[in-house]
mmCIF file of C-alpha atoms in Angstrom:
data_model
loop_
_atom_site.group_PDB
_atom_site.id
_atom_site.type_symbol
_atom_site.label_atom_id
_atom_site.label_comp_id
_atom_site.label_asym_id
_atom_site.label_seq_id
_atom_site.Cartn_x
_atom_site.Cartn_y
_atom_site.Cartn_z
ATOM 1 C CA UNK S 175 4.040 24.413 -5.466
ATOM 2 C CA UNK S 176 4.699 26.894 -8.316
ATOM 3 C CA UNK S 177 7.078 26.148 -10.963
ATOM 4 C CA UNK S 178 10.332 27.076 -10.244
ATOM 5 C CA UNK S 179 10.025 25.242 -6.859
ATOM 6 C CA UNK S 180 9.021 21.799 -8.799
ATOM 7 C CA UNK S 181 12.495 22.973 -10.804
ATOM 8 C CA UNK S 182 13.970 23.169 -8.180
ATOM 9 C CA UNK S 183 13.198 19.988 -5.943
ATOM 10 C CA UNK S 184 13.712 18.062 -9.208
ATOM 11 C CA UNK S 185 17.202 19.140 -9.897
ATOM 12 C CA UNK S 186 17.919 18.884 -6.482
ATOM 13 C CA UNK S 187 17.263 14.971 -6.408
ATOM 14 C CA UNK S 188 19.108 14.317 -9.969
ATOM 15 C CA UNK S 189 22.028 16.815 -9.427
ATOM 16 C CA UNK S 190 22.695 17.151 -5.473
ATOM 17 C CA UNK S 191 26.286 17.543 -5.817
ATOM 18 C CA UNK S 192 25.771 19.952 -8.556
ATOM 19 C CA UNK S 193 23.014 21.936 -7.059
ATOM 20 C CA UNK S 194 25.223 22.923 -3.615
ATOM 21 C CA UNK S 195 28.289 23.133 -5.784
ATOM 22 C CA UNK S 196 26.816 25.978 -7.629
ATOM 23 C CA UNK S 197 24.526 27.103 -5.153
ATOM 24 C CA UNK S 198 27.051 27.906 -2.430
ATOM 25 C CA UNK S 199 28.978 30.109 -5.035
ATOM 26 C CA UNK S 200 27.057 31.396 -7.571
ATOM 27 C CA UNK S 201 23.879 32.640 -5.258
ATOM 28 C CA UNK S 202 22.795 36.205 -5.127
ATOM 29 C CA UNK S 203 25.868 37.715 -3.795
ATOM 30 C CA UNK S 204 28.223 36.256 -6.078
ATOM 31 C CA UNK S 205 29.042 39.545 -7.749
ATOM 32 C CA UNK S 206 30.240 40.663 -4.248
ATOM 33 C CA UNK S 207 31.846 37.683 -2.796
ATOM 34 C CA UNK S 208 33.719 36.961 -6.243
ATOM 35 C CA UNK S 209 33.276 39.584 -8.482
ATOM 36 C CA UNK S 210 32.705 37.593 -11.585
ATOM 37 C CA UNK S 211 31.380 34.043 -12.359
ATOM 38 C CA UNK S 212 34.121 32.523 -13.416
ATOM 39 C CA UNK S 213 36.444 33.431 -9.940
ATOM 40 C CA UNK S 214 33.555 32.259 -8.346
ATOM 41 C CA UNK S 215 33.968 28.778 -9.812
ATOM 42 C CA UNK S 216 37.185 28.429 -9.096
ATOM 43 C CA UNK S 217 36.901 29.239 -5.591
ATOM 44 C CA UNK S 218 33.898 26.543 -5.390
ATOM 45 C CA UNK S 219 36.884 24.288 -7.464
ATOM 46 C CA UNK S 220 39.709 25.499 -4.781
ATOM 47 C CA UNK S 221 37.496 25.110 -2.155
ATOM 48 C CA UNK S 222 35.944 21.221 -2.713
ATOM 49 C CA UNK S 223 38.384 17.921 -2.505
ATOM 50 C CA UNK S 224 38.710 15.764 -5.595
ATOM 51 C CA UNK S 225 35.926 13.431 -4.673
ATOM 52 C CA UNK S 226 33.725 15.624 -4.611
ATOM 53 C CA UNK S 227 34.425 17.709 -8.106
ATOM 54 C CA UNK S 228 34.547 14.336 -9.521
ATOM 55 C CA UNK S 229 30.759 13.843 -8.486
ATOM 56 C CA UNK S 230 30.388 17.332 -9.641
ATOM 57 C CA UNK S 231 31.702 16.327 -12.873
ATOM 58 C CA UNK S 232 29.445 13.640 -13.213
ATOM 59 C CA UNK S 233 26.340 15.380 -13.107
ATOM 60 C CA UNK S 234 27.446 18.234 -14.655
ATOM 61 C CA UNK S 235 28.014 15.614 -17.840
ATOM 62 C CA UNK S 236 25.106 14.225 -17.035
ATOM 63 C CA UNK S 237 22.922 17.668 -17.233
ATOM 64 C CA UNK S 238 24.724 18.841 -19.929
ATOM 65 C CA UNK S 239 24.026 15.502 -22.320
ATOM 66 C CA UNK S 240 20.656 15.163 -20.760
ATOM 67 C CA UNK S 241 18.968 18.956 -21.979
ATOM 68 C CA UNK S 242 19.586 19.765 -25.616
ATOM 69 C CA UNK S 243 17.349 22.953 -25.996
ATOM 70 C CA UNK S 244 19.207 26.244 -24.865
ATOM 71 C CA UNK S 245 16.381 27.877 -23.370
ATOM 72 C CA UNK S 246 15.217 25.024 -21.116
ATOM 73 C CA UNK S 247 19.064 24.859 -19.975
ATOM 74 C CA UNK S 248 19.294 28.194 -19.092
ATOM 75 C CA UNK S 249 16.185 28.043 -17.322
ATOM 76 C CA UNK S 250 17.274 24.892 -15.611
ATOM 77 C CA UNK S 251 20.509 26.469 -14.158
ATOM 78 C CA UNK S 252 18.903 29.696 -13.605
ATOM 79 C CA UNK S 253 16.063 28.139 -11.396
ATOM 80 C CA UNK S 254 17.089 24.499 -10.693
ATOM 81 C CA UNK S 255 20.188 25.154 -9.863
ATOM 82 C CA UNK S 256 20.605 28.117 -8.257
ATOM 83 C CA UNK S 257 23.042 29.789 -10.662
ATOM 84 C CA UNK S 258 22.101 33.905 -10.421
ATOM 85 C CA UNK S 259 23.947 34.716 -13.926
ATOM 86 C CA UNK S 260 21.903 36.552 -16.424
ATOM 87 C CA UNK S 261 22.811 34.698 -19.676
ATOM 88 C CA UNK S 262 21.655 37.176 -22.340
ATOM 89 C CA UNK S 263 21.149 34.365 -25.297
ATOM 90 C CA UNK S 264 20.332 31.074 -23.962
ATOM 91 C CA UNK S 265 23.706 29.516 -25.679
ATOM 92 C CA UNK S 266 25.837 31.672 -23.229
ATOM 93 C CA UNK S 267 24.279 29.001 -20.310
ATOM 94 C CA UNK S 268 25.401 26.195 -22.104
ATOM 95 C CA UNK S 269 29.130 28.046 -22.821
ATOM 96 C CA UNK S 270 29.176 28.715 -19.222
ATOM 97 C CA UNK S 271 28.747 25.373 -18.238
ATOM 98 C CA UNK S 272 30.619 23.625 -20.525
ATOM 99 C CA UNK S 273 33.555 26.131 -19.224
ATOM 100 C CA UNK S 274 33.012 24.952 -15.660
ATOM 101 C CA UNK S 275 33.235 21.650 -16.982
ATOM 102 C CA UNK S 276 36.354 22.089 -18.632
ATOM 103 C CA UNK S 277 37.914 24.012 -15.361
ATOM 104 C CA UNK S 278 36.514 20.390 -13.265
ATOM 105 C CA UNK S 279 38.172 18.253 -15.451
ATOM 106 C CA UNK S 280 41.691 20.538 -15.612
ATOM 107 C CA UNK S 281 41.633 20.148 -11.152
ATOM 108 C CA UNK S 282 41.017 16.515 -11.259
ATOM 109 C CA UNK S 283 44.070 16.278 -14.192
ATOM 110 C CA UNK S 284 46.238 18.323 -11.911
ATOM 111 C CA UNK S 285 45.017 16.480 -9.005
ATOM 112 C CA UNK S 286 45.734 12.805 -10.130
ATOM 113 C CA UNK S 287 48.826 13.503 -12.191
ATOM 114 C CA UNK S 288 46.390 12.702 -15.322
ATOM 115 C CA UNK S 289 44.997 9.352 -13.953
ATOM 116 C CA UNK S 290 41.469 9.910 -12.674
ATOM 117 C CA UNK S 291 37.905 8.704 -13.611
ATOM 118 C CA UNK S 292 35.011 10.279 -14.046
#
């Protein structure tokens, strides 16, 4: 098994929610389906009910508390997780994802009238 498939099965089993949600929208065609990544993500947010961007949510926290060096991240997203975004500088990844973050957490607001959990 070479390297980016260990990545891979390993993010899988920590992040499954997190792996499909960005799988399914950010794969290799992205740039046609979407046209950029961030309409991409919020037709993955448009597209999932609240449970389920909750969970997203979740392990996106999770992932985002859990690697602290930029360059591992990127990698991580890159390979684990199926995002197919070229991040010039390793920071961008993290931007990125605390952006999608941020988007998660203003559908479950809007959602739930303000009163939701993580």
């Amino acid at each position: 098994m070479s390297r980016n498939e260990r990545t891979r099965a390993q993010t899988k089993e920590l992040y499954p929610a997190l792996c499909q949600f960005f799988g399914c929208y950010l794969h290799e065609d992205w740039p046609l389906d979407s046209g950029t990544p961030e309409k991409a993500v919020d037709q993955a947010i448009a597209d999932y009910p609240l449970n389920y961007r909750q969970q997203v949510r979740r392990e996106l926290n999770s992932f985002l508390e859990r690697h602290e060096d930029d360059t591992r991240f990127r990698a991580i997203l890159n390979e684990g997780l199926g995002v197919n975004v070229l991040f010039k500088k390793a920071a961008e990844a993290r931007l990125f994802a605390q952006e999608v973050e941020r988007r998660l957490l203003d559908s479950i607001k809007a959602e739930t009238s303000g009163k939701w959990s993580t």
